[in-house]
XYZ file of C-alpha atoms in Angstrom:
774
model
C 28.846 -3.329 -59.500
C 28.068 0.249 -60.415
C 28.374 3.490 -58.541
C 24.645 4.157 -58.915
C 21.712 3.980 -56.523
C 19.067 1.427 -57.298
C 15.457 2.387 -56.831
C 15.273 0.336 -53.665
C 18.293 2.037 -52.136
C 16.858 5.415 -53.058
C 13.671 4.539 -51.195
C 15.706 3.464 -48.163
C 17.538 6.754 -48.065
C 14.301 8.724 -48.521
C 12.751 6.978 -45.531
C 15.814 7.637 -43.414
C 15.787 11.332 -44.280
C 12.516 11.718 -42.442
C 14.227 10.468 -39.276
C 16.825 13.217 -39.235
C 16.794 16.984 -39.414
C 19.780 17.239 -41.752
C 20.701 15.389 -44.909
C 24.373 14.518 -45.402
C 26.144 16.066 -48.298
C 27.174 13.774 -51.146
C 30.332 14.681 -53.058
C 30.595 12.652 -56.248
C 28.461 9.658 -57.213
C 26.911 7.543 -54.415
C 28.932 4.497 -53.372
C 26.470 1.850 -52.129
C 26.368 -1.453 -53.923
C 23.596 -4.056 -53.821
C 24.581 -7.027 -51.753
C 23.979 -10.779 -51.789
C 21.235 -11.786 -49.321
C 23.740 -14.115 -47.638
C 25.031 -10.982 -45.896
C 22.086 -11.304 -43.555
C 22.517 -14.860 -42.341
C 24.660 -14.028 -39.290
C 22.346 -12.432 -36.812
C 24.100 -12.570 -33.428
C 27.808 -12.676 -34.113
C 28.995 -12.766 -30.491
C 26.977 -15.933 -29.843
C 26.999 -17.656 -33.205
C 29.941 -16.376 -35.184
C 31.813 -19.660 -34.663
C 29.007 -21.464 -36.459
C 29.429 -19.225 -39.495
C 33.127 -18.338 -39.100
C 34.520 -19.323 -42.503
C 38.246 -19.087 -41.790
C 39.816 -22.458 -40.950
C 41.023 -22.974 -37.384
C 42.978 -26.172 -37.965
C 46.430 -27.479 -37.035
C 49.068 -26.597 -39.616
C 51.962 -28.936 -40.407
C 54.439 -29.365 -43.248
C 51.781 -31.600 -44.849
C 49.468 -28.568 -44.942
C 52.067 -26.634 -46.907
C 52.732 -29.549 -49.261
C 49.003 -30.054 -49.848
C 48.776 -26.450 -51.025
C 51.805 -26.946 -53.296
C 50.345 -30.111 -54.793
C 47.019 -28.394 -55.434
C 48.573 -25.239 -56.917
C 49.334 -26.653 -60.365
C 52.942 -25.521 -60.081
C 54.280 -29.045 -59.809
C 53.255 -29.348 -63.460
C 56.409 -27.344 -64.148
C 58.157 -30.689 -63.825
C 57.235 -31.210 -67.450
C 57.904 -27.569 -68.453
C 60.956 -26.509 -66.430
C 62.216 -23.892 -68.863
C 60.760 -20.857 -67.139
C 63.046 -18.142 -68.482
C 63.979 -15.300 -66.122
C 61.224 -16.307 -63.666
C 62.629 -19.795 -63.209
C 64.311 -19.417 -59.815
C 61.106 -18.229 -58.142
C 58.597 -20.310 -60.048
C 60.407 -23.624 -59.459
C 60.750 -23.362 -55.680
C 57.679 -25.672 -55.279
C 59.439 -28.253 -57.468
C 62.576 -27.829 -55.355
C 60.491 -28.494 -52.216
C 59.069 -31.620 -53.805
C 62.585 -32.771 -54.625
C 63.647 -32.220 -51.012
C 60.601 -34.136 -49.810
C 60.877 -37.176 -52.091
C 64.528 -37.264 -53.099
C 63.312 -38.397 -56.544
C 65.834 -37.392 -59.196
C 63.214 -36.199 -61.688
C 62.326 -33.213 -59.495
C 65.944 -32.193 -59.025
C 66.752 -32.696 -62.708
C 63.874 -30.364 -63.566
C 65.530 -27.732 -61.335
C 68.859 -28.227 -63.122
C 67.147 -27.780 -66.478
C 65.533 -24.600 -65.201
C 68.825 -23.150 -64.022
C 70.559 -23.823 -67.315
C 67.634 -22.256 -69.175
C 67.796 -19.302 -66.779
C 71.394 -18.758 -67.851
C 70.374 -18.608 -71.499
C 67.524 -16.263 -70.682
C 69.969 -14.012 -68.856
C 72.173 -13.820 -71.906
C 69.213 -12.833 -74.102
C 68.166 -10.183 -71.548
C 71.660 -8.683 -71.464
C 71.782 -8.522 -75.278
C 68.465 -6.713 -75.178
C 69.051 -4.326 -72.250
C 72.758 -4.391 -71.462
C 72.111 -5.893 -68.019
C 69.671 -7.913 -65.895
C 67.721 -6.378 -63.055
C 66.619 -9.506 -61.150
C 67.627 -8.105 -57.796
C 64.785 -9.444 -55.660
C 64.012 -13.160 -55.872
C 67.060 -14.655 -57.572
C 69.694 -13.482 -55.037
C 67.628 -15.129 -52.271
C 66.688 -18.397 -53.979
C 69.716 -19.290 -56.123
C 71.836 -20.227 -53.075
C 68.966 -22.429 -51.901
C 69.030 -24.384 -55.175
C 72.799 -24.839 -54.862
C 72.485 -26.100 -51.284
C 69.704 -28.626 -51.919
C 70.979 -29.876 -55.258
C 74.436 -30.407 -53.718
C 73.005 -32.210 -50.665
C 71.109 -34.598 -52.913
C 73.984 -35.306 -55.270
C 72.761 -33.490 -58.412
C 75.332 -30.690 -58.314
C 79.019 -31.399 -57.971
C 81.357 -28.400 -57.838
C 83.906 -27.641 -59.111
C 83.275 -30.359 -61.722
C 79.887 -28.907 -62.736
C 81.250 -25.663 -64.155
C 77.932 -24.653 -65.644
C 76.598 -23.486 -62.278
C 79.648 -21.339 -61.570
C 79.407 -19.799 -65.066
C 75.710 -19.018 -64.541
C 76.284 -17.400 -61.161
C 79.190 -15.295 -62.360
C 77.252 -14.124 -65.397
C 74.221 -13.288 -63.270
C 76.228 -11.276 -60.737
C 78.440 -9.489 -63.253
C 75.423 -8.273 -65.239
C 73.152 -7.455 -62.255
C 71.780 -3.908 -62.061
C 69.194 -3.265 -59.408
C 67.225 -0.746 -61.427
C 66.684 -0.092 -65.075
C 69.772 2.089 -65.317
C 73.546 1.731 -65.774
C 74.193 2.220 -62.027
C 75.610 -0.730 -60.095
C 76.536 -1.565 -56.503
C 73.903 0.561 -54.791
C 74.165 1.406 -51.096
C 71.761 1.748 -48.150
C 69.403 -0.393 -46.129
C 66.491 -0.658 -48.573
C 65.074 -3.279 -50.910
C 67.471 -3.098 -53.931
C 70.858 -2.550 -52.334
C 70.583 -5.262 -49.688
C 69.999 -8.293 -51.986
C 72.588 -6.860 -54.391
C 75.135 -6.837 -51.579
C 74.138 -10.315 -50.439
C 74.635 -11.997 -53.813
C 77.983 -10.281 -54.449
C 79.198 -11.548 -51.100
C 77.859 -15.037 -51.674
C 79.521 -15.445 -55.089
C 82.823 -13.968 -53.830
C 82.860 -16.567 -51.042
C 81.963 -19.438 -53.369
C 84.534 -18.557 -56.009
C 87.438 -16.692 -54.289
C 89.635 -17.111 -57.333
C 87.664 -14.708 -59.547
C 89.293 -11.321 -60.195
C 86.369 -9.438 -58.648
C 86.349 -11.409 -55.380
C 87.986 -8.824 -53.158
C 85.963 -5.942 -54.553
C 82.672 -7.853 -54.300
C 83.391 -8.989 -50.770
C 84.227 -5.479 -49.670
C 81.076 -4.096 -51.336
C 78.964 -6.792 -49.687
C 80.410 -5.955 -46.287
C 79.816 -2.198 -46.792
C 76.245 -2.457 -47.934
C 75.401 -4.948 -45.191
C 76.979 -2.490 -42.783
C 74.511 0.148 -43.982
C 71.760 -2.028 -42.541
C 73.607 -3.554 -39.613
C 74.687 -0.213 -38.102
C 71.077 0.400 -37.109
C 69.428 -3.006 -37.534
C 66.339 -1.280 -38.833
C 64.139 -1.159 -41.919
C 64.421 2.006 -43.994
C 60.851 2.072 -45.279
C 57.371 1.784 -43.735
C 55.016 -0.338 -45.786
C 53.737 -3.860 -46.358
C 55.394 -4.106 -49.780
C 59.003 -3.092 -50.268
C 59.880 -3.395 -46.575
C 60.261 -7.197 -46.751
C 62.792 -7.317 -49.552
C 65.862 -6.110 -47.612
C 65.438 -9.060 -45.287
C 64.576 -11.682 -47.954
C 68.047 -12.445 -49.291
C 69.696 -11.727 -45.946
C 67.594 -14.396 -44.250
C 67.849 -17.065 -46.938
C 71.404 -16.491 -48.129
C 73.028 -14.581 -45.229
C 74.804 -17.738 -44.057
C 76.380 -18.123 -47.521
C 77.491 -14.485 -47.465
C 78.629 -14.155 -43.854
C 78.870 -17.658 -42.409
C 76.232 -17.393 -39.727
C 72.516 -16.910 -39.002
C 73.139 -13.847 -36.872
C 70.886 -11.759 -39.123
C 68.000 -13.809 -37.710
C 69.158 -14.516 -34.156
C 70.923 -11.290 -33.116
C 69.045 -9.666 -30.193
C 69.004 -6.344 -32.043
C 66.934 -7.892 -34.842
C 64.144 -9.132 -32.590
C 62.373 -5.771 -32.549
C 61.797 -6.054 -36.304
C 60.500 -9.607 -36.091
C 58.233 -8.722 -33.187
C 56.752 -5.787 -35.112
C 55.976 -8.135 -37.991
C 54.379 -10.539 -35.504
C 52.255 -7.811 -33.882
C 50.715 -6.903 -37.258
C 49.100 -10.332 -37.615
C 45.406 -10.107 -36.733
C 43.716 -12.784 -34.610
C 42.311 -14.204 -37.859
C 45.719 -14.376 -39.568
C 45.254 -11.484 -41.996
C 47.543 -8.498 -42.680
C 46.301 -4.903 -42.918
C 48.242 -3.160 -45.679
C 49.871 0.273 -45.501
C 52.110 2.281 -47.809
C 52.990 0.830 -51.220
C 51.669 -2.727 -51.167
C 49.874 -5.479 -53.055
C 46.621 -4.719 -51.249
C 44.791 -6.646 -48.562
C 46.785 -9.439 -46.918
C 49.900 -8.687 -48.983
C 53.097 -10.097 -47.422
C 51.136 -12.771 -45.503
C 52.867 -15.591 -47.377
C 56.191 -13.783 -47.042
C 55.769 -13.567 -43.261
C 54.733 -17.235 -43.251
C 58.138 -18.597 -44.292
C 59.964 -15.874 -42.367
C 58.177 -16.840 -39.148
C 58.872 -20.546 -39.708
C 62.573 -19.749 -40.235
C 62.751 -17.395 -37.252
C 61.120 -20.029 -35.068
C 63.585 -22.654 -36.311
C 66.629 -20.503 -35.579
C 65.480 -18.845 -32.310
C 63.303 -21.713 -30.931
C 60.562 -19.112 -30.300
C 57.203 -20.806 -30.719
C 55.286 -17.547 -31.032
C 56.353 -17.273 -34.631
C 55.001 -20.752 -35.466
C 51.703 -19.824 -33.845
C 51.457 -16.728 -36.044
C 52.618 -18.641 -39.125
C 49.778 -21.090 -38.675
C 47.205 -18.328 -38.359
C 48.570 -16.800 -41.549
C 48.297 -20.162 -43.318
C 44.714 -20.740 -42.232
C 43.732 -17.326 -43.564
C 45.513 -18.072 -46.840
C 43.479 -21.293 -47.077
C 40.343 -19.164 -46.671
C 41.503 -17.063 -49.660
C 42.593 -20.025 -51.765
C 39.851 -19.836 -54.367
C 40.242 -16.093 -54.997
C 43.952 -16.639 -55.419
C 43.272 -19.522 -57.781
C 41.063 -17.181 -59.898
C 44.061 -14.881 -60.010
C 46.421 -17.707 -60.987
C 47.593 -16.057 -64.221
C 48.756 -13.120 -62.195
C 52.145 -13.278 -60.546
C 50.901 -13.311 -56.972
C 49.258 -16.762 -57.068
C 52.644 -18.165 -58.088
C 54.376 -15.870 -55.599
C 52.172 -17.169 -52.756
C 52.863 -20.802 -53.573
C 56.588 -20.104 -53.839
C 56.551 -18.638 -50.341
C 54.531 -21.595 -48.971
C 57.136 -23.877 -50.531
C 59.818 -21.939 -48.666
C 57.861 -22.493 -45.471
C 57.861 -26.237 -46.139
C 61.635 -26.161 -46.714
C 62.400 -24.096 -43.585
C 59.972 -25.454 -40.961
C 61.300 -27.103 -37.813
C 58.380 -29.007 -36.339
C 60.230 -29.685 -33.091
C 59.414 -26.048 -32.192
C 55.953 -26.015 -30.712
C 53.563 -23.112 -31.350
C 53.114 -20.742 -28.392
C 50.423 -18.052 -28.287
C 51.953 -14.542 -28.323
C 50.929 -11.801 -25.921
C 47.160 -11.262 -25.951
C 47.460 -7.590 -25.041
C 47.722 -4.347 -26.958
C 51.155 -2.955 -27.752
C 52.926 0.350 -28.412
C 55.694 -0.331 -30.922
C 58.811 1.753 -31.554
C 61.433 1.874 -34.320
C 64.296 4.024 -35.538
C 63.619 7.128 -37.617
C 64.438 7.296 -41.301
C 64.864 10.261 -43.656
C 65.006 10.818 -47.383
C 68.016 12.696 -48.709
C 69.363 13.491 -52.169
C 72.826 13.938 -53.643
C 75.812 11.674 -53.233
C 77.666 14.405 -51.366
C 74.900 14.368 -48.745
C 74.778 10.571 -48.563
C 78.451 10.593 -47.586
C 77.486 12.140 -44.240
C 75.581 8.943 -43.384
C 77.282 6.051 -45.215
C 80.960 5.349 -45.044
C 83.369 4.634 -47.924
C 81.043 5.494 -50.815
C 82.523 4.532 -54.156
C 83.419 7.829 -55.923
C 82.655 6.392 -59.332
C 79.606 8.201 -60.796
C 77.895 4.899 -61.697
C 78.288 3.311 -58.253
C 77.265 3.997 -54.687
C 73.761 5.351 -55.391
C 71.582 5.464 -52.258
C 68.703 3.000 -52.572
C 65.335 4.772 -52.271
C 67.163 7.928 -51.172
C 66.526 6.801 -47.569
C 68.882 6.607 -44.617
C 68.159 5.310 -41.123
C 68.899 7.468 -38.071
C 69.557 6.618 -34.421
C 66.475 8.451 -33.096
C 63.884 6.096 -31.576
C 60.308 7.104 -32.511
C 56.817 5.624 -32.214
C 55.946 3.170 -34.995
C 52.500 1.627 -34.447
C 49.742 1.161 -31.926
C 48.387 -2.377 -31.918
C 44.993 -2.670 -30.252
C 44.318 -6.359 -29.613
C 41.402 -8.001 -27.823
C 43.192 -11.351 -27.854
C 44.116 -14.163 -30.225
C 40.781 -15.944 -30.363
C 39.475 -16.213 -33.941
C 37.209 -13.228 -34.605
C 38.648 -11.033 -31.840
C 38.585 -7.306 -32.526
C 41.887 -5.776 -33.686
C 43.049 -2.345 -34.795
C 46.376 -1.068 -36.178
C 47.218 2.634 -35.816
C 50.015 4.381 -37.746
C 52.455 6.605 -35.837
C 55.515 6.872 -38.107
C 56.465 10.083 -39.925
C 59.806 9.129 -41.466
C 58.648 8.274 -45.006
C 55.423 8.813 -46.885
C 52.512 8.436 -46.945
C 52.204 10.413 -43.714
C 49.158 9.431 -41.637
C 50.086 9.746 -37.975
C 47.288 8.556 -35.725
C 45.409 6.991 -38.626
C 43.451 3.770 -38.118
C 45.302 1.691 -40.683
C 43.144 -1.353 -40.128
C 40.170 -2.537 -38.102
C 38.904 -6.148 -38.076
C 36.297 -8.174 -36.194
C 34.994 -11.714 -36.792
C 37.485 -12.033 -39.652
C 36.033 -9.049 -41.565
C 38.001 -5.912 -42.542
C 36.224 -2.574 -42.195
C 38.797 -0.395 -43.908
C 41.838 -0.794 -46.125
C 44.696 1.546 -46.975
C 45.224 1.811 -50.707
C 48.580 1.007 -52.246
C 50.115 4.457 -52.311
C 53.383 6.277 -52.661
C 53.368 9.942 -51.830
C 50.302 11.624 -50.353
C 47.297 9.472 -49.357
C 44.899 10.470 -46.577
C 43.686 7.557 -44.521
C 41.368 7.460 -41.512
C 42.728 10.506 -39.713
C 42.045 14.184 -39.190
C 42.272 16.280 -42.389
C 42.919 19.981 -42.034
C 42.738 22.356 -45.003
C 44.027 25.914 -45.170
C 41.250 27.663 -47.080
C 42.963 31.052 -46.808
C 46.117 29.866 -48.533
C 48.029 32.107 -46.139
C 48.725 29.929 -43.122
C 52.364 29.531 -42.085
C 53.922 26.323 -43.395
C 56.201 24.828 -40.805
C 59.340 23.050 -41.880
C 62.556 22.239 -40.112
C 65.915 23.059 -41.620
C 68.135 20.105 -42.380
C 71.551 20.265 -43.982
C 71.479 17.299 -46.342
C 69.109 17.944 -49.189
C 65.917 16.295 -47.908
C 63.453 15.366 -50.648
C 60.410 14.305 -48.619
C 58.210 12.967 -47.106
C 55.248 14.463 -48.863
C 53.246 16.756 -46.622
C 53.699 19.596 -49.089
C 56.153 20.487 -51.846
C 58.757 22.127 -49.718
C 62.187 23.258 -50.958
C 65.241 21.088 -50.640
C 66.996 21.241 -47.271
C 63.626 21.549 -45.539
C 61.384 18.820 -44.115
C 58.013 18.664 -42.398
C 58.466 19.512 -38.724
C 55.695 17.154 -37.529
C 56.638 15.084 -34.518
C 54.618 12.305 -32.853
C 54.534 11.374 -29.193
C 52.406 8.964 -27.153
C 52.064 10.402 -23.604
C 49.408 7.874 -22.580
C 49.304 4.095 -23.236
C 47.688 1.675 -20.814
C 46.461 -1.791 -21.682
C 43.917 -3.447 -19.375
C 41.706 -6.501 -19.486
C 38.663 -4.839 -20.969
C 40.086 -1.731 -22.659
C 43.218 -0.065 -23.951
C 43.624 3.709 -23.553
C 46.095 5.802 -25.522
C 46.829 9.417 -26.521
C 48.769 10.387 -29.637
C 50.016 13.963 -30.062
C 51.236 15.297 -33.415
C 52.771 18.729 -33.765
C 52.632 20.917 -36.890
C 49.898 18.828 -38.486
C 50.295 18.721 -42.266
C 53.064 21.322 -41.839
C 50.428 23.762 -40.501
C 50.518 25.670 -37.170
C 48.165 23.129 -35.581
C 48.653 20.473 -32.922
C 46.393 17.427 -33.179
C 45.737 15.188 -30.171
C 44.030 11.900 -30.927
C 42.638 9.929 -27.964
C 41.755 6.236 -28.196
C 39.557 4.105 -26.028
C 39.680 0.585 -27.512
C 36.973 -1.408 -25.828
C 37.962 -5.009 -26.413
C 35.610 -7.029 -28.597
C 33.067 -4.168 -28.458
C 33.927 -0.881 -30.179
C 36.534 1.859 -30.632
C 36.083 5.428 -29.433
C 38.350 8.152 -30.947
C 38.549 11.846 -30.067
C 40.414 14.418 -32.171
C 41.318 17.763 -30.690
C 42.945 20.303 -33.038
C 44.650 23.209 -31.253
C 45.339 26.163 -33.547
C 48.569 28.118 -33.001
C 47.769 30.730 -35.645
C 44.658 32.192 -37.210
C 43.410 31.062 -40.644
C 40.225 29.952 -42.330
C 40.007 26.205 -42.257
C 37.982 23.134 -43.059
C 38.750 20.137 -40.924
C 37.416 16.870 -39.688
C 38.058 13.115 -39.460
C 37.703 10.819 -42.459
C 36.937 7.138 -42.842
C 37.715 5.136 -46.004
C 35.553 2.169 -46.929
C 33.959 0.368 -49.902
C 30.237 0.850 -49.168
C 28.281 3.438 -47.239
C 24.670 2.667 -46.253
C 21.925 1.775 -46.318
C 21.560 3.394 -42.858
C 22.759 6.979 -43.168
C 21.942 9.910 -40.844
C 23.036 13.437 -40.158
C 26.083 12.316 -38.140
C 26.420 8.609 -38.730
C 26.566 5.988 -41.453
C 26.694 2.247 -41.760
C 29.698 0.971 -43.779
C 30.966 -2.371 -44.990
C 33.379 -4.161 -47.318
C 32.033 -6.316 -50.122
C 35.410 -7.815 -50.993
C 38.808 -6.551 -49.849
C 41.117 -6.138 -52.815
C 44.603 -7.559 -52.853
C 46.538 -10.709 -52.086
C 49.411 -9.199 -54.076
C 47.249 -7.909 -56.909
C 45.525 -4.691 -55.712
C 42.553 -5.292 -58.018
C 41.903 -8.930 -57.088
C 38.682 -9.379 -55.021
C 39.101 -11.584 -51.933
C 36.767 -13.247 -49.470
C 35.347 -11.635 -46.347
C 32.718 -12.595 -43.797
C 29.660 -10.299 -44.110
C 29.839 -7.849 -41.221
C 29.201 -4.099 -40.990
C 30.719 -1.141 -39.148
C 28.769 1.774 -37.744
C 30.732 5.051 -37.981
C 29.132 7.458 -35.496
C 30.064 11.061 -34.789
C 28.977 12.999 -31.766
C 26.760 15.808 -33.119
C 28.782 18.994 -33.536
C 27.351 22.454 -34.151
C 28.168 23.666 -37.635
C 29.557 20.283 -38.803
C 28.127 18.187 -41.623
C 28.596 14.643 -42.838
C 29.962 14.249 -46.365
C 29.784 11.079 -48.426
C 32.558 11.175 -50.997
C 33.445 9.100 -54.054
C 37.220 9.151 -53.794
C 37.721 7.955 -57.355
C 36.523 11.342 -58.592
C 39.716 12.843 -57.145
C 42.251 9.986 -56.983
C 42.184 7.021 -59.405
C 44.350 4.976 -57.045
C 41.350 4.626 -54.723
C 39.334 2.223 -56.867
C 39.655 -0.713 -54.424
C 38.384 1.475 -51.566
C 36.258 4.133 -53.312
C 34.064 5.562 -50.555
C 34.885 8.083 -47.826
C 33.010 9.593 -44.910
C 33.976 13.016 -43.711
C 32.481 14.895 -40.793
C 33.691 18.433 -41.392
C 33.547 21.858 -39.841
C 34.434 25.070 -41.690
C 35.188 28.457 -40.245
C 37.727 31.020 -39.115
C 40.044 29.626 -36.468
C 41.968 31.888 -34.112
C 45.190 31.203 -32.274
C 44.297 29.188 -29.185
C 41.050 27.821 -30.612
C 40.335 24.140 -30.121
C 38.115 22.174 -32.469
C 37.191 18.648 -31.455
C 35.472 15.609 -32.956
C 34.338 12.445 -31.204
C 33.743 9.180 -33.075
C 32.627 5.656 -32.231
C 33.235 2.629 -34.497
C 30.981 -0.363 -33.766
C 31.287 -3.652 -35.703
C 27.957 -5.475 -35.948
C 25.997 -7.977 -37.992
C 24.144 -6.485 -40.985
C 20.610 -5.314 -40.343
C 18.082 -6.218 -43.003
C 15.163 -4.107 -44.178
C 12.003 -5.080 -46.059
C 8.808 -3.482 -47.242
C 5.522 -4.600 -45.740
C 3.714 -4.756 -49.099
C 4.130 -4.149 -52.826
C 1.696 -1.228 -52.883
C 2.720 2.330 -53.668
C 3.602 4.119 -50.441
C 4.552 0.897 -48.654
C 6.588 1.520 -45.526
C 9.993 0.158 -44.750
C 10.596 -1.968 -41.685
C 13.878 -3.189 -40.214
C 14.700 -6.554 -38.746
C 17.114 -6.743 -35.849
C 15.870 -4.801 -32.889
C 15.185 -1.293 -31.665
C 18.117 0.430 -33.325
C 18.395 -1.583 -36.548
C 17.137 1.336 -38.660
C 20.127 3.391 -37.519
C 22.667 0.517 -37.431
C 22.933 1.098 -33.668
C 23.382 4.890 -33.807
C 20.103 5.422 -31.982
C 21.557 3.686 -28.920
C 24.577 6.032 -28.523
C 24.361 9.278 -26.514
C 26.997 11.927 -26.024
C 26.217 12.988 -22.458
C 29.172 15.350 -22.476
C 31.243 16.407 -25.465
C 33.651 19.349 -25.182
C 37.263 19.903 -26.250
C 38.261 18.901 -22.706
C 36.202 15.748 -22.159
C 33.571 13.419 -23.592
C 31.267 10.943 -21.935
C 29.382 8.432 -24.122
C 26.601 6.097 -22.994
C 25.868 3.178 -25.299
C 22.859 0.862 -25.379
C 23.828 -1.391 -28.237
C 22.540 -4.674 -26.826
C 19.486 -5.580 -24.783
C 19.879 -5.084 -21.017
C 23.393 -3.744 -21.443
C 24.640 -0.187 -20.905
C 28.261 0.867 -21.517
C 29.962 4.122 -20.575
C 33.172 5.544 -22.026
C 34.932 8.512 -20.442
C 37.686 10.459 -22.235
C 38.908 13.144 -19.844
C 42.684 13.427 -20.290
C 43.020 16.464 -18.024
C 41.462 14.555 -15.100
C 38.894 17.254 -14.356
C 35.853 16.468 -12.181
C 32.901 15.200 -14.199
C 29.308 14.969 -12.962
C 26.840 13.811 -15.630
C 23.784 11.557 -15.665
C 24.633 9.929 -12.329
C 28.335 9.427 -13.133
C 30.883 11.234 -10.988
C 34.585 10.777 -11.661
C 37.945 12.409 -12.268
C 39.215 9.463 -14.313
C 41.362 10.357 -17.320
C 39.843 7.424 -19.181
C 37.247 4.888 -18.116
C 35.015 2.125 -19.411
C 32.012 0.794 -17.451
C 29.917 -2.180 -18.533
C 26.535 -2.691 -16.842
C 24.426 -5.743 -17.568
C 20.901 -6.345 -16.313
C 21.233 -3.329 -14.041
C 24.448 -4.552 -12.351
C 27.955 -3.311 -12.913
C 29.813 -6.110 -14.745
C 33.248 -4.731 -15.602
C 35.332 -1.555 -15.181
C 38.604 -0.332 -16.681
C 40.003 2.981 -15.410
C 43.074 5.070 -16.170
C 44.234 7.560 -13.483
C 41.291 8.077 -11.188
C 40.986 8.904 -7.485
C 37.230 8.367 -7.295
C 34.268 7.156 -9.315
C 30.561 6.931 -8.510
C 27.694 5.652 -10.609
C 24.149 6.401 -9.393
C 25.589 7.109 -5.936
C 27.475 3.819 -5.625
C 31.222 4.005 -4.988
C 33.115 2.128 -7.694
C 36.670 3.080 -6.715
C 36.489 3.796 -2.986
C 40.232 4.500 -2.808
C 41.303 4.575 -6.421
C 41.842 0.830 -6.296
C 40.961 -2.028 -8.683
C 41.411 -0.081 -11.892
C 40.492 -3.086 -14.010
C 38.039 -5.605 -12.637
C 35.030 -7.733 -13.401
C 32.097 -8.831 -11.264
C-alpha cells in the first residue's frame, strides 16, 4: 500500500467537495488506501453481523490449548532441544506435552535443554561478563524443576547439575546491560530478580549467599507489597513484575498469597476490565501493538481462576483464546519473530495451570470507573531512600528499576465503556492516569464494535498524542505550570521541565453513571499540558450505537493558541467533508510485533464534529512528524486558532459512529460520469448527513441523529443542568439519551433531571424512571 491517491479516489474526493462549502486541509501526503471489495459484503451489521462475524465463539478447554500447541510446530523441538539462552521459554510447550502424556521422551528433551542452557550461560558470561535473562527464566525455571521432579526425571540432591545451573544463573544475573545488580522497586526488572534470588536461597540454604539473597528477595518484594500496585501504565512492561511472582512466588515465599490476597484483586480486575467483548486487548504505552499481552492474560486468568475459584477469569480467558484463534494465521506468518513462539509458550502455560472444575461466569456487563495508586519517577539514590527502605549503599546495587516509585494516593486509572459481553458489542477504553508517560488523560485509547478496532495507540515511550484535546502555545510565552517536589523528579513528559519539578496536571471524574442504554461521565484535567488551561471532557456512551464526546477548554491566562481534538487511524475516506470524515482500519498491527498485520472485520467509523465557527478539519500524515506512527499513520484534527483571554471557553463536540462500509460506483465509463452511493440516504456522507447539532455552546449541546430508517436519537450534554428548549425538547437533564422508533419513544436514559418533555409529552413527570424502555 502506498500513501498516494489513486485516480478513482481523487474523483471521489472531487465529487464530495461539491457537497460542502469548505475543503479540509491536508497536512502531509494523503492516507487513504485502496481496499479489497470484500469490505462491502456486510451491509446491515446489527442484523447480520453474526452471519459474517469471523471470530470464533466456541467453548474453550485444555484440549483447545493443546490443539494450538500441537499445531504450532514447537513440539518439533523434541528433536532439537538445544535452544541456547531461549531454551526455558521456547520449551514450555514441550514441558506441557510431557505433563500431559508422562512420556519420558518429552521430559528428557527438557533436561537436555536445561543442560544446554547452562552451557549457553557460560558462553554469554565469557562474552559479556554476565547474563541479563531477567524476564522469562526466573518465572519458568522453577516450573521445570517442579514438573520434572513430580515425574521422576529430576532427583535432587543427587542430580547436582540442576543446582549448579541455577546457582550459576543467579550469580551471574544482571537485569540490564550494566554491572549493576540487585535492583529495587516494583517494576519489571527488579521483581523477577528478587523472586529468583529468593527461590534459589530457599532451595539451597547451604550456599554462602543464602542469607543475603533471601534478605534481598524480601526487600524487593516488599517494594511491591507495600502498595500492591503496578508501577507502570502500559500493555507491555506492566505484566513482567507479576510474571515470576505468580509462577514462582510459592517457591520464594511458600504461598499463593500474591494471587489470592484481597489487596491484589484490584489489579486482576483492571486486567479483566480491559478485555473487549470480542476478546481483544487495546494497547497503550510501550507495547507490542494490537492485542499484545492477550496470551499473557490468558494464562494469568486461568491461574487466578484456579487459585481464587472466580469463574469470571475463565470466561475472559476463553474470550481471549477465541480471538487468538482468529489471529492464528497472521501469527503463523510471523512465526520467525519471537512473538509467535511467545504466544504458544503462554498458551502452554494456560494448559499447565487450568483448573477445569472452575466454571466460567460472565463478568459485569456494565461500564466501570477504575482506580489505582499513583506512581512517580524520581532520580538519584539519595532520593530513592525516601521511598524504599534499607537500600544497599554499594554503588553497584540498589538501583531503582525504571526510576519509578508507587505512592499511596488513589487516582483515576481508566474509564471502561461497555455495552455488554455479547460478541460484537461496542466497547471503549479511556485513559485517565497521569503518573507515567505517555500522558493522555481523557484520551479514547480504544474503540471496538463487531470485533473491529477503530483506533490504536502506537507503542510509545515519552510523548505521544492520542485521541484527546491538543493545545498549542503559539505565543511561546504562556506560563508553564509545574509543582515543586523534593526528590529529583525526571518526568513524565509533558515538557522538558527542570529536576525537582513535575507537571501539575490532576485528573478527577465528578460524574460517572452507568445505565442500561447509556453511560455518562465527565473527566476534568487541570493545567493541561502544563499550560494554564482546564480541560473538561464529557462522554455520552450510547451502548451499541455511538459515542458522543464534548471538550471544553477553559483558559486561565491569555495567549495565542491552536487547539482541537485529534483522532488517530489508518485510513481516512473516501467520505470526507468540512467537519467529518469516514475512517477505518485495514489491518491492526501487533500481536507482539508492532509491524505485523493482523486480521480485522471490515467496518468503518464516522468521525463527526459539530460545525464550529473558525475551525477547520485537518487530515495529517503522522509519519511526516513521528516515525513511530507507521502502524497508525493517519490523523484527523478539528482545530481552532486565535487569541484566547483569561476566562475564555473553547468547546468541541464530536460523535463517533461505527457502521458498515458504504460502497460507491460510477453509473458509466464515459467522461463526466457521476458517482452514486449504495446504502441509503446518507451513504455519501457515511452518516454525517443524518446528524444535527440543534444546540452547541460551551455550556450545552443537543444532537439529533437519524442514522437508521424510522429511528431518531437525541443526546443531551448539559452538565450545569440549565433549562433547555430546542426543537420540541424541554429538559434540565445534565445528560440524556432518547431513542424514538417509528414515531414512538422506545428508550430513555437520563442523568440528574427534574423534568423532560418531547413534543409536549411528559417523559419524566416527577423525575422518575431515569432509565427505561417501552
